[in-house]
Short mmCIF file of C-alpha atoms and ligand atoms in Angstrom, two decimals:
data_model
loop_
_atom_site.label_atom_id
_atom_site.label_comp_id
_atom_site.label_asym_id
_atom_site.label_seq_id
_atom_site.Cartn_x
_atom_site.Cartn_y
_atom_site.Cartn_z
CA UNK K 1 0.00 0.00 0.00
CA UNK K 2 1.17 3.52 -0.74
CA UNK K 3 1.85 5.87 2.15
CA UNK K 4 1.05 9.58 2.03
CA UNK K 5 3.06 11.83 4.35
CA UNK K 6 2.44 15.42 5.40
CA UNK K 7 6.03 15.63 6.63
CA UNK K 8 8.81 13.25 7.71
CA UNK K 9 6.95 12.04 10.77
CA UNK K 10 3.30 12.67 9.92
CA UNK K 11 1.17 10.25 7.93
CA UNK K 12 -2.18 10.69 6.23
CA UNK K 13 -4.63 7.87 6.94
CA UNK K 14 -7.57 8.68 4.69
CA UNK K 15 -10.24 6.38 3.32
CA UNK K 16 -12.49 6.92 0.33
CA UNK K 17 -16.15 6.07 0.82
CA UNK K 18 -17.85 5.77 -2.57
CA UNK K 19 -20.55 3.35 -1.37
CA UNK K 20 -22.46 5.34 1.22
CA UNK K 21 -25.36 7.06 -0.53
CA UNK K 22 -26.28 9.50 2.23
CA UNK K 23 -23.98 11.22 4.73
CA UNK K 24 -25.60 11.23 8.19
CA UNK K 25 -28.25 9.17 6.37
CA UNK K 26 -29.60 12.36 4.81
CA UNK K 27 -27.12 14.31 2.63
CA UNK K 28 -26.48 12.82 -0.83
CA UNK K 29 -22.91 11.91 -1.67
CA UNK K 30 -22.74 11.99 -5.49
CA UNK K 31 -18.96 12.26 -5.33
CA UNK K 32 -18.51 10.24 -2.12
CA UNK K 33 -16.66 11.36 1.00
CA UNK K 34 -13.42 10.62 2.84
CA UNK K 35 -12.63 10.04 6.49
CA UNK K 36 -9.12 11.28 7.30
CA UNK K 37 -7.06 10.48 10.37
CA UNK K 38 -3.40 11.43 10.89
CA UNK K 39 -0.51 9.69 12.64
CA UNK K 40 2.46 11.46 14.21
CA UNK K 41 5.40 9.12 14.82
CA UNK K 42 7.73 10.86 17.27
CA UNK K 43 9.25 9.78 20.62
CA UNK K 44 5.60 9.32 21.44
CA UNK K 45 3.16 8.09 18.81
CA UNK K 46 -0.01 10.09 18.49
CA UNK K 47 -3.07 9.51 16.35
CA UNK K 48 -5.27 12.45 15.42
CA UNK K 49 -8.85 11.11 15.26
CA UNK K 50 -9.96 7.74 13.92
CA UNK K 51 -12.31 6.85 11.05
CA UNK K 52 -15.82 5.66 10.34
CA UNK K 53 -16.36 2.23 11.88
CA UNK K 54 -16.64 0.30 8.61
CA UNK K 55 -13.10 1.33 7.66
CA UNK K 56 -11.61 0.00 10.92
CA UNK K 57 -9.89 -3.00 9.32
CA UNK K 58 -8.33 -0.89 6.57
CA UNK K 59 -7.33 1.70 9.17
CA UNK K 60 -5.61 -0.94 11.31
CA UNK K 61 -3.84 -2.40 8.27
CA UNK K 62 -2.42 1.06 7.57
CA UNK K 63 -1.35 1.50 11.19
CA UNK K 64 0.38 -1.90 11.16
CA UNK K 65 2.02 -1.03 7.89
CA UNK K 66 3.51 2.15 9.36
CA UNK K 67 4.13 1.13 12.97
CA UNK K 68 4.67 -2.63 12.91
CA UNK K 69 4.53 -3.72 16.54
CA UNK K 70 5.09 -0.26 17.96
CA UNK K 71 2.11 0.84 20.10
CA UNK K 72 0.25 4.14 19.91
CA UNK K 73 0.56 6.34 23.00
CA UNK K 74 -2.20 8.87 22.38
CA UNK K 75 -5.30 9.37 20.30
CA UNK K 76 -6.68 12.91 20.08
CA UNK K 77 -10.45 13.00 19.64
CA UNK K 78 -11.13 16.34 18.01
CA UNK K 79 -14.79 15.44 17.46
CA UNK K 80 -16.89 12.54 18.74
CA UNK K 81 -19.30 12.25 15.79
CA UNK K 82 -18.98 8.60 14.72
CA UNK K 83 -17.60 9.35 11.26
CA UNK K 84 -14.39 10.22 13.17
CA UNK K 85 -14.62 8.24 16.39
CA UNK K 86 -16.15 5.05 14.95
CA UNK K 87 -12.95 3.02 15.36
CA UNK K 88 -12.28 4.21 18.92
CA UNK K 89 -13.47 1.12 20.81
CA UNK K 90 -11.59 -1.23 18.50
CA UNK K 91 -8.52 1.00 18.74
CA UNK K 92 -8.65 0.76 22.53
CA UNK K 93 -8.74 -3.02 22.27
CA UNK K 94 -5.83 -3.10 19.83
CA UNK K 95 -3.74 -0.66 21.91
CA UNK K 96 -4.88 -1.22 25.53
CA UNK K 97 -2.42 1.34 26.92
CA UNK K 98 -3.50 4.17 24.65
CA UNK K 99 -4.53 7.47 26.29
CA UNK K 100 -7.39 9.47 24.87
CA UNK K 101 -7.04 13.26 24.63
CA UNK K 102 -10.18 15.40 24.58
CA UNK K 103 -11.78 18.40 26.23
CA UNK K 104 -14.33 18.48 29.04
CA UNK K 105 -17.23 18.10 26.61
CA UNK K 106 -15.58 15.21 24.77
CA UNK K 107 -15.57 12.58 27.47
CA UNK K 108 -19.24 12.48 28.47
CA UNK K 109 -19.98 11.87 24.79
CA UNK K 110 -17.33 9.14 24.53
CA UNK K 111 -18.86 7.46 27.57
CA UNK K 112 -22.34 7.71 26.05
CA UNK K 113 -21.27 6.35 22.68
CA UNK K 114 -18.63 3.78 23.68
CA UNK K 115 -18.76 3.31 27.46
CA UNK K 116 -15.11 4.37 27.70
CA UNK K 117 -14.13 6.22 30.88
CA UNK K 118 -10.53 5.13 31.59
CA UNK K 119 -7.20 6.62 30.50
CA UNK K 120 -8.60 9.94 29.36
CA UNK K 121 -6.77 13.26 29.61
CA UNK K 122 -8.84 16.44 29.55
CA UNK K 123 -7.23 19.44 27.87
CA UNK K 124 -8.19 23.11 27.96
CA UNK K 125 -7.69 25.78 25.32
CA UNK K 126 -4.00 26.21 24.52
CA UNK K 127 -2.81 23.22 26.56
CA UNK K 128 0.23 21.45 25.16
CA UNK K 129 1.08 17.80 24.58
CA UNK K 130 4.79 17.09 24.09
CA UNK K 131 5.50 14.17 21.74
CA UNK K 132 9.27 14.79 21.53
CA UNK K 133 9.94 17.04 18.55
CA UNK K 134 6.27 17.75 18.01
CA UNK K 135 4.35 19.95 20.42
CA UNK K 136 0.57 19.87 20.04
CA UNK K 137 -1.81 22.57 21.23
CA UNK K 138 -5.57 22.22 21.46
CA UNK K 139 -8.27 24.80 20.78
CA UNK K 140 -12.00 24.25 21.11
CA UNK K 141 -14.21 25.44 18.26
CA UNK K 142 -17.69 24.82 19.73
CA UNK K 143 -20.45 23.94 17.22
CA UNK K 144 -18.06 23.54 14.30
CA UNK K 145 -19.62 21.04 14.23
CA UNK K 146 -20.69 19.81 17.71
CA UNK K 147 -20.29 21.36 21.18
CA UNK K 148 -17.08 19.41 21.86
CA UNK K 149 -15.44 20.09 18.46
CA UNK K 150 -11.82 21.16 18.71
CA UNK K 151 -8.73 21.47 16.55
CA UNK K 152 -5.20 20.27 17.20
CA UNK K 153 -2.31 22.52 16.20
CA UNK K 154 1.13 21.06 15.63
CA UNK K 155 3.28 24.00 16.68
CA UNK K 156 6.45 22.35 15.38
CA UNK K 157 5.24 21.79 11.83
CA UNK K 158 2.59 24.58 11.76
CA UNK K 159 -0.11 22.09 10.81
CA UNK K 160 -3.71 22.57 11.89
CA UNK K 161 -5.64 19.31 12.25
CA UNK K 162 -9.05 20.87 11.84
CA UNK K 163 -11.45 17.90 11.77
CA UNK K 164 -14.79 18.98 10.17
CA UNK K 165 -13.66 22.58 9.67
CA UNK K 166 -12.33 23.20 6.16
CA UNK K 167 -13.54 19.72 5.17
CA UNK K 168 -15.31 18.77 1.99
CA UNK K 169 -17.50 16.12 0.47
CA UNK K 170 -15.91 14.24 -2.43
CA UNK K 171 -13.45 11.38 -2.48
CA UNK K 172 -9.76 11.92 -3.15
CA UNK K 173 -9.26 10.32 -6.53
CA UNK K 174 -5.46 10.33 -6.44
CA UNK K 175 -4.72 13.89 -5.33
CA UNK K 176 -4.62 14.31 -1.55
CA UNK K 177 -3.20 17.84 -1.38
CA UNK K 178 -4.86 20.95 -2.80
CA UNK K 179 -2.02 21.51 -5.28
CA UNK K 180 -2.47 18.04 -6.76
CA UNK K 181 -6.02 18.63 -8.03
CA UNK K 182 -8.17 21.05 -9.96
CA UNK K 183 -9.78 23.00 -7.12
CA UNK K 184 -12.81 23.94 -9.24
CA UNK K 185 -13.89 20.30 -9.05
CA UNK K 186 -13.95 20.40 -5.24
CA UNK K 187 -15.39 23.87 -4.65
CA UNK K 188 -19.02 22.89 -5.06
CA UNK K 189 -18.70 19.93 -2.69
CA UNK K 190 -16.69 21.96 -0.16
CA UNK K 191 -19.46 24.54 -0.16
CA UNK K 192 -22.23 21.95 0.05
CA UNK K 193 -20.41 20.35 2.97
CA UNK K 194 -20.02 23.63 4.84
CA UNK K 195 -23.46 25.05 4.13
CA UNK K 196 -25.35 21.89 5.00
CA UNK K 197 -23.30 20.28 7.76
CA UNK K 198 -21.95 23.35 9.56
CA UNK K 199 -24.13 26.08 7.97
CA UNK K 200 -26.46 26.36 10.97
CA UNK K 201 -23.46 27.51 12.98
CA UNK K 202 -22.10 30.38 10.89
CA UNK K 203 -21.61 32.74 13.88
CA UNK K 204 -19.72 29.95 15.71
CA UNK K 205 -17.57 29.40 12.62
CA UNK K 206 -16.82 33.12 12.39
CA UNK K 207 -15.76 33.08 16.07
CA UNK K 208 -13.58 30.02 15.46
CA UNK K 209 -11.84 31.75 12.55
CA UNK K 210 -11.05 34.73 14.80
CA UNK K 211 -9.79 32.40 17.53
CA UNK K 212 -7.41 30.63 15.14
CA UNK K 213 -6.20 33.85 13.52
CA UNK K 214 -3.22 34.12 15.85
CA UNK K 215 -1.79 30.76 14.82
CA UNK K 216 0.85 30.57 12.13
CA UNK K 217 -0.67 27.94 9.88
CA UNK K 218 1.30 26.34 7.08
CA UNK K 219 -1.04 23.46 6.37
CA UNK K 220 -4.65 22.59 7.18
CA UNK K 221 -5.40 18.89 7.50
CA UNK K 222 -9.16 18.30 7.84
CA UNK K 223 -10.91 15.00 8.47
CA UNK K 224 -12.84 15.11 5.18
CA UNK K 225 -11.39 15.83 1.77
CA UNK K 226 -8.31 17.70 0.65
CA UNK K 227 -5.31 18.75 2.72
CA UNK K 228 -4.59 22.44 2.19
CA UNK K 229 -0.92 23.42 1.89
CA UNK K 230 -0.62 25.68 -1.18
CA UNK K 231 -4.00 27.44 -1.31
CA UNK K 232 -4.70 28.20 2.33
CA UNK K 233 -5.96 31.68 1.50
CA UNK K 234 -8.48 30.13 -0.88
CA UNK K 235 -10.20 27.93 1.71
CA UNK K 236 -9.84 30.48 4.53
CA UNK K 237 -11.44 33.16 2.35
CA UNK K 238 -14.27 30.80 1.40
CA UNK K 239 -14.96 30.05 5.06
CA UNK K 240 -14.96 33.76 5.91
CA UNK K 241 -17.32 34.42 3.02
CA UNK K 242 -19.73 31.57 3.75
CA UNK K 243 -19.85 32.06 7.52
CA UNK K 244 -20.59 35.79 7.15
CA UNK K 245 -23.42 35.22 4.61
CA UNK K 246 -21.49 37.17 2.00
CA UNK K 247 -23.34 36.55 -1.25
CA UNK K 248 -22.99 37.29 -4.95
CA UNK K 249 -25.35 39.03 -7.33
CA UNK K 250 -27.76 36.34 -8.43
CA UNK K 251 -31.11 34.76 -7.75
CA UNK K 252 -32.16 31.28 -6.67
CA UNK K 253 -35.69 30.46 -7.82
CA UNK K 254 -37.25 27.53 -5.97
CA UNK K 255 -40.47 26.17 -7.35
CA UNK K 256 -42.99 23.49 -6.46
CA UNK K 257 -45.49 22.86 -9.23
CA UNK K 258 -47.92 19.99 -9.88
CA UNK K 259 -49.32 20.84 -13.31
CA UNK K 260 -46.73 23.30 -14.57
CA UNK K 261 -48.61 26.54 -13.90
CA UNK K 262 -46.42 27.72 -11.00
CA UNK K 263 -43.39 26.61 -13.01
CA UNK K 264 -44.48 28.88 -15.90
CA UNK K 265 -44.44 31.78 -13.45
CA UNK K 266 -40.91 30.74 -12.39
CA UNK K 267 -39.79 30.77 -16.02
CA UNK K 268 -41.36 34.18 -16.62
CA UNK K 269 -39.49 35.50 -13.56
CA UNK K 270 -36.23 33.87 -14.63
CA UNK K 271 -36.50 35.30 -18.14
CA UNK K 272 -37.18 38.82 -16.90
CA UNK K 273 -34.25 38.62 -14.47
CA UNK K 274 -32.02 37.71 -17.41
CA UNK K 275 -33.46 40.54 -19.51
CA UNK K 276 -32.59 42.84 -16.61
CA UNK K 277 -29.00 41.64 -16.69
CA UNK K 278 -28.95 39.15 -13.81
CA UNK K 279 -26.60 36.51 -15.15
CA UNK K 280 -26.75 34.12 -12.21
CA UNK K 281 -30.26 32.70 -12.12
CA UNK K 282 -30.63 29.16 -10.74
CA UNK K 283 -34.09 27.61 -10.87
CA UNK K 284 -34.68 24.45 -8.87
CA UNK K 285 -37.70 22.16 -8.93
CA UNK K 286 -37.96 21.45 -5.21
CA UNK K 287 -39.36 17.98 -5.92
CA UNK K 288 -36.41 17.03 -8.10
CA UNK K 289 -33.33 18.55 -6.50
CA UNK K 290 -32.15 17.55 -3.04
CA UNK K 291 -32.43 20.43 -0.61
CA UNK K 292 -28.66 20.34 0.06
CA UNK K 293 -27.91 21.69 -3.44
CA UNK K 294 -30.54 24.40 -3.05
CA UNK K 295 -29.22 25.48 0.36
CA UNK K 296 -25.71 25.66 -1.06
CA UNK K 297 -26.84 28.06 -3.81
CA UNK K 298 -28.84 30.14 -1.34
CA UNK K 299 -25.57 30.69 0.53
CA UNK K 300 -24.09 31.80 -2.78
CA UNK K 301 -26.68 34.24 -4.14
CA UNK K 302 -28.38 37.24 -2.54
CA UNK K 303 -31.78 36.89 -4.16
CA UNK K 304 -34.27 34.13 -3.36
CA UNK K 305 -37.65 33.79 -5.07
CA UNK K 306 -39.87 30.96 -3.91
CA UNK K 307 -42.97 29.70 -5.68
CA UNK K 308 -45.46 27.12 -4.53
CA UNK K 309 -48.71 25.73 -5.73
CA UNK K 310 -51.35 25.04 -3.10
CA UNK K 311 -51.55 21.53 -1.72
CA UNK K 312 -54.46 20.68 0.60
CA UNK K 313 -54.56 24.33 1.71
CA UNK K 314 -50.84 24.24 2.47
CA UNK K 315 -47.55 24.86 0.74
CA UNK K 316 -46.40 22.16 -1.68
CA UNK K 317 -44.55 19.56 0.49
CA UNK K 318 -41.24 19.73 -1.37
CA UNK K 319 -41.19 23.54 -1.09
CA UNK K 320 -42.15 23.26 2.57
CA UNK K 321 -39.10 21.02 3.03
CA UNK K 322 -36.79 23.69 1.57
CA UNK K 323 -38.41 26.45 3.61
CA UNK K 324 -38.09 24.40 6.80
CA UNK K 325 -34.39 23.84 6.09
CA UNK K 326 -33.83 27.56 5.52
CA UNK K 327 -35.50 28.31 8.85
CA UNK K 328 -33.67 25.49 10.61
CA UNK K 329 -30.33 26.81 9.42
CA UNK K 330 -31.29 30.39 10.31
CA UNK K 331 -29.85 31.66 7.04
CA UNK K 332 -29.57 35.43 7.16
CA UNK K 333 -29.36 38.48 4.97
CA UNK K 334 -31.18 37.74 1.71
CA UNK K 335 -33.82 39.49 -0.34
CA UNK K 336 -36.98 37.57 -1.03
CA UNK K 337 -39.95 37.36 -3.37
CA UNK K 338 -42.77 34.80 -3.36
CA UNK K 339 -45.32 33.62 -5.88
CA UNK K 340 -47.58 30.68 -6.60
CA UNK K 341 -50.86 29.40 -7.94
CA UNK K 342 -53.84 27.34 -6.89
CA UNK K 343 -56.74 25.43 -8.40
CA UNK K 344 -59.65 25.60 -5.98
CA UNK K 345 -58.27 27.13 -2.81
CA UNK K 346 -55.09 28.91 -1.76
CA UNK K 347 -52.42 27.74 0.64
CA UNK K 348 -49.09 27.97 -1.15
CA UNK K 349 -48.62 31.72 -1.23
CA UNK K 350 -50.40 32.26 2.08
CA UNK K 351 -47.91 29.97 3.83
CA UNK K 352 -44.96 31.42 1.96
CA UNK K 353 -46.01 34.79 3.33
CA UNK K 354 -45.94 33.30 6.85
CA UNK K 355 -42.43 32.05 6.11
CA UNK K 356 -41.48 35.57 4.90
CA UNK K 357 -42.49 37.01 8.26
CA UNK K 358 -40.60 34.34 10.16
CA UNK K 359 -37.32 34.46 8.25
CA UNK K 360 -37.21 38.28 8.36
CA UNK K 361 -35.49 38.69 5.00
CA UNK K 362 -36.13 41.84 3.01
CA UNK K 363 -39.24 41.49 0.81
CA UNK K 364 -38.79 43.06 -2.62
CA UNK K 365 -42.34 42.99 -3.96
CA UNK K 366 -45.90 41.98 -3.05
CA UNK K 367 -46.48 38.27 -3.61
CA UNK K 368 -47.99 37.15 -6.92
CA UNK K 369 -50.69 34.49 -6.97
CA UNK K 370 -52.50 33.04 -9.98
CA UNK K 371 -55.62 30.89 -10.13
CA UNK K 372 -55.19 28.03 -12.61
CA UNK K 373 -53.13 28.66 -15.76
CA UNK K 374 -50.86 31.67 -16.03
CA UNK K 375 -52.74 34.56 -17.67
CA UNK K 376 -51.67 37.96 -18.89
CA UNK K 377 -52.15 40.06 -15.76
CA UNK K 378 -50.29 37.63 -13.47
CA UNK K 379 -47.64 37.18 -16.16
CA UNK K 380 -47.08 40.93 -16.00
CA UNK K 381 -47.05 40.82 -12.18
CA UNK K 382 -44.51 37.99 -12.29
CA UNK K 383 -42.29 40.19 -14.47
CA UNK K 384 -42.77 43.04 -11.99
CA UNK K 385 -41.59 40.76 -9.19
CA UNK K 386 -38.47 39.99 -11.24
CA UNK K 387 -37.97 43.70 -11.96
CA UNK K 388 -38.21 44.54 -8.26
CA UNK K 389 -35.62 41.88 -7.45
CA UNK K 390 -33.32 43.08 -10.25
CA UNK K 391 -33.66 46.68 -9.05
CA UNK K 392 -32.75 45.75 -5.49
CA UNK K 393 -29.77 43.67 -6.59
CA UNK K 394 -28.57 46.56 -8.75
CA UNK K 395 -28.70 48.83 -5.69
CA UNK K 396 -26.89 46.31 -3.50
CA UNK K 397 -24.13 45.39 -5.93
CA UNK K 398 -23.18 48.74 -7.43
FE1 FEO U 401 -17.37 14.74 10.08
FE2 FEO U 401 -19.33 16.31 12.43
O1 FEO U 401 -18.45 14.87 11.61
#
């Protein structure tokens, strides 16, 4: 087996998962995902995180391949979510004298998940672990992604082992480091990972970025996806942008339509936006596209226009799903328009208006609602909605 090293004494132990369809049994993985652990072989041997349980055998083969009979002294648990701690119990059996490093929020979770309570060392922010040449410092980054999440900083090599932070969906198809791949291929999955997995915790992420600002970082080694060593500014800038809801000029149109009438309104709006010079218009059929892709584009573009037909006096279920996810994530700072249609009673637009009040985004235009097929007056009103959105975006981006 090939070995990938970050430096003379630090090994990458990453595993491609192309078989799991849904991350956390919910988020689609069209390009797969990786689980990365890292091994520092110094006077003391220290593992940074483990891997998802089903990769335990492969993980142990790699450890044997590198270490032979040499035991591991420490395992740092940066994050207890099982995609990183899944091999912990088996690791403890393989290396009975191993000591687990975590913070005060780590160990109750480890006990709950694995029943492990022995040989645990609790660290506080900035505490140091001396491995010989390598000195490790620990910094908590609460809610990026769980309350106990932390990063490990190798002060000697200037490497930040960041766990979920700066991670990405997508397997590593040969290239492991950012300078070995075409970054454009990974950007979409990095953004979908951040916006959907960590996106509820943007303020926490912003605070974590400030907290880590004082560290001299030469390499970022996350527990999913690429290792960053040549384009650190690229991923740091993206995280600053995403976590501060900094958006581009563009509009996401989300539509739920049963018979195509609401969709015709969406197309009229999209066309008028283009006529008005909005080049980034992304229209999603909420029934067809997984909400994770829609959320990702909402983080990207300032304008959001949502259309729903009525469904049993309610919003269309697939649109309701998107709206619920927007509320759940508490996404901030967008401009909004709503529209829809109905056959025999309303419900779509009425409930979108309730959503508008709840999310507290800026409303650009009165809602537009048609009865049955799209007719001339509502066609004109749909265009007016697009005009109002285009006008507002012009103001905001000039
Ligand atoms: Fe990759 Fe929050 O676990």
